[in-house]
Short mmCIF file of C-alpha atoms in Angstrom, two decimals:
data_model
loop_
_atom_site.label_atom_id
_atom_site.label_comp_id
_atom_site.label_asym_id
_atom_site.label_seq_id
_atom_site.Cartn_x
_atom_site.Cartn_y
_atom_site.Cartn_z
CA MET A 13 7.55 -15.78 -26.79
CA ALA A 14 6.26 -14.93 -30.24
CA PHE A 15 9.48 -14.36 -32.14
CA ASP A 16 7.59 -14.53 -35.43
CA ALA A 17 4.88 -11.96 -34.56
CA ALA A 18 6.39 -8.81 -36.07
CA ASN A 19 3.16 -8.28 -38.01
CA LEU A 20 1.43 -7.91 -34.62
CA GLY A 21 3.90 -5.26 -33.46
CA ILE A 22 6.00 -7.66 -31.37
CA GLN A 23 9.73 -7.30 -31.82
CA VAL A 24 12.44 -9.11 -29.93
CA HIS A 25 16.02 -7.91 -30.22
CA THR A 26 18.62 -10.32 -28.90
CA THR A 27 21.69 -8.17 -29.42
CA GLY A 28 22.71 -4.83 -28.05
CA ALA A 29 25.67 -2.61 -27.35
CA SER A 30 26.95 -4.93 -24.62
CA GLY A 31 26.60 -8.05 -26.76
CA ASN A 32 24.74 -9.78 -23.91
CA GLY A 33 21.31 -9.69 -25.53
CA VAL A 34 20.62 -13.40 -25.17
CA ARG A 35 21.57 -13.31 -21.49
CA ALA A 36 19.38 -10.23 -20.99
CA LEU A 37 16.43 -11.98 -22.66
CA HIS A 38 16.84 -14.98 -20.35
CA ASP A 39 16.95 -12.64 -17.35
CA ILE A 40 13.78 -10.87 -18.50
CA LEU A 41 11.97 -14.18 -18.99
CA ALA A 42 13.04 -15.30 -15.51
CA LEU A 43 11.60 -12.09 -14.05
CA ILE A 44 8.33 -12.63 -15.91
CA ASP A 45 8.12 -16.15 -14.46
CA GLU A 46 8.39 -14.67 -10.95
CA GLY A 47 5.15 -12.74 -11.45
CA PRO A 48 4.21 -9.16 -12.15
CA PRO A 49 6.80 -6.59 -11.14
CA HIS A 50 6.18 -4.08 -8.39
CA VAL A 51 6.32 -0.60 -9.87
CA PRO A 52 6.38 2.09 -7.20
CA VAL A 53 4.19 5.09 -8.02
CA TRP A 54 5.57 8.35 -6.66
CA ARG A 55 2.69 10.59 -7.64
CA THR A 56 -0.31 10.78 -9.96
CA TYR A 57 -1.43 13.80 -11.97
CA PRO A 58 -4.53 14.45 -14.03
CA LEU A 59 -3.70 14.74 -17.72
CA ALA A 60 -4.45 18.46 -17.57
CA GLU A 61 -1.42 18.83 -15.27
CA ALA A 62 1.02 16.96 -17.51
CA ALA A 63 3.36 19.98 -17.60
CA ALA A 64 3.69 19.90 -13.81
CA ALA A 65 4.39 16.15 -13.94
CA LEU A 66 7.11 16.75 -16.52
CA ASP A 67 8.64 19.50 -14.39
CA LEU A 68 8.77 17.12 -11.42
CA SER A 69 10.28 14.38 -13.57
CA ARG A 70 13.03 16.71 -14.76
CA THR A 71 14.17 17.37 -11.18
CA GLY A 72 15.35 13.77 -10.93
CA HIS A 73 14.21 13.64 -7.30
CA VAL A 74 11.32 11.22 -7.50
CA GLY A 75 11.05 7.93 -5.67
CA GLY A 76 9.01 6.06 -8.27
CA LYS A 77 6.97 6.50 -11.39
CA ILE A 78 4.87 9.53 -12.21
CA VAL A 79 1.49 8.49 -13.61
CA LEU A 80 -0.80 10.63 -15.76
CA LEU A 81 -4.50 9.88 -15.34
CA PRO A 82 -7.16 10.55 -17.96
#
């Protein structure tokens, strides 16, 4: 990890409200080592229908991510 790359926009915070920031960072790195995560996509919308995507998101009844396409 590039802990000294703030000038490139990379920031790593090792503390948080729970005080388990170091443990969380180790967990994240372990997940990265396992390979890319599977992110379920619930539905895609063209950018022109972003308002409809937001309305769906607000219902809280989606089974994955809502993706806006250019």
